[in-house]
Coordinates of C-alpha atoms in Angstrom, one line a residue:
X1 CA 11.3 -55.5 -11.5
X2 CA 10.6 -53.0 -8.1
X3 CA 10.4 -49.2 -8.9
X4 CA 10.9 -46.8 -5.5
X5 CA 8.9 -43.3 -6.5
X6 CA 9.8 -40.2 -4.3
X7 CA 8.2 -37.3 -5.7
X8 CA 8.1 -34.0 -4.3
X9 CA 7.4 -30.3 -6.1
X10 CA 10.9 -30.0 -6.9
X11 CA 12.8 -33.4 -7.5
X12 CA 11.6 -36.4 -8.2
X13 CA 13.4 -39.8 -8.0
X14 CA 13.5 -43.3 -8.6
X15 CA 15.1 -46.0 -8.8
X16 CA 13.9 -49.3 -9.9
X17 CA 15.4 -52.5 -8.6
X18 CA 15.3 -56.0 -9.9
X19 CA 14.3 -59.3 -8.4
X20 CA 17.1 -59.5 -6.3
X21 CA 17.5 -55.9 -5.5
X22 CA 20.2 -55.4 -7.4
X23 CA 20.6 -52.0 -8.5
X24 CA 19.2 -51.2 -12.6
X25 CA 18.4 -48.0 -13.5
X26 CA 18.5 -44.4 -11.0
X27 CA 17.8 -41.4 -11.3
X28 CA 15.9 -38.2 -10.2
X29 CA 14.2 -34.7 -12.0
X30 CA 14.9 -31.9 -11.0
X31 CA 12.2 -28.7 -11.8
X32 CA 12.7 -25.1 -11.4
X33 CA 10.2 -23.3 -9.2
X34 CA 8.4 -21.1 -11.5
X35 CA 7.4 -24.6 -13.4
X36 CA 4.0 -25.5 -13.6
X37 CA 2.9 -28.2 -11.9
X38 CA 0.6 -29.8 -14.9
X39 CA 4.3 -29.5 -16.7
X40 CA 6.1 -31.3 -14.1
X41 CA 3.5 -34.5 -14.3
X42 CA 4.1 -34.4 -18.1
X43 CA 7.4 -34.7 -17.9
X44 CA 6.8 -37.9 -15.1
X45 CA 4.2 -39.5 -17.1
X46 CA 7.4 -39.0 -20.0
X47 CA 9.8 -40.8 -17.8
X48 CA 7.3 -43.4 -16.7
X49 CA 7.2 -44.0 -20.5
X50 CA 10.7 -44.7 -21.1
X51 CA 10.2 -47.8 -18.7
X52 CA 8.5 -50.0 -20.7
X53 CA 10.7 -52.2 -21.6
X54 CA 11.0 -53.2 -17.4
X55 CA 8.6 -55.4 -16.3
X56 CA 7.8 -54.1 -13.3
X57 CA 5.8 -55.8 -10.5
X58 CA 6.1 -53.2 -7.9
X59 CA 5.4 -49.4 -7.1
X60 CA 7.1 -48.3 -4.2
X61 CA 5.6 -44.3 -3.1
X62 CA 7.6 -42.8 -0.4
X63 CA 4.5 -41.7 2.6
X64 CA 5.3 -38.0 2.5
X65 CA 6.6 -35.7 5.7
X66 CA 3.6 -34.5 7.3
X67 CA 5.3 -31.5 9.2
X68 CA 3.2 -29.2 11.9

């Protein structure tokens, strides 16, 4: 399984694909602007634990956008 992750401060999205590129799971977590950063992290870590039944072989994380 392949996991793609888009992490930002307001929304964290993910997609899980099987070895043939077929969609297995997709979703996102939305956070209030007043939510503590550590709370957001704990929520995301909890989400990752739900993926334990998938045989994940690769993880891809979107590169952060850099605005100048």
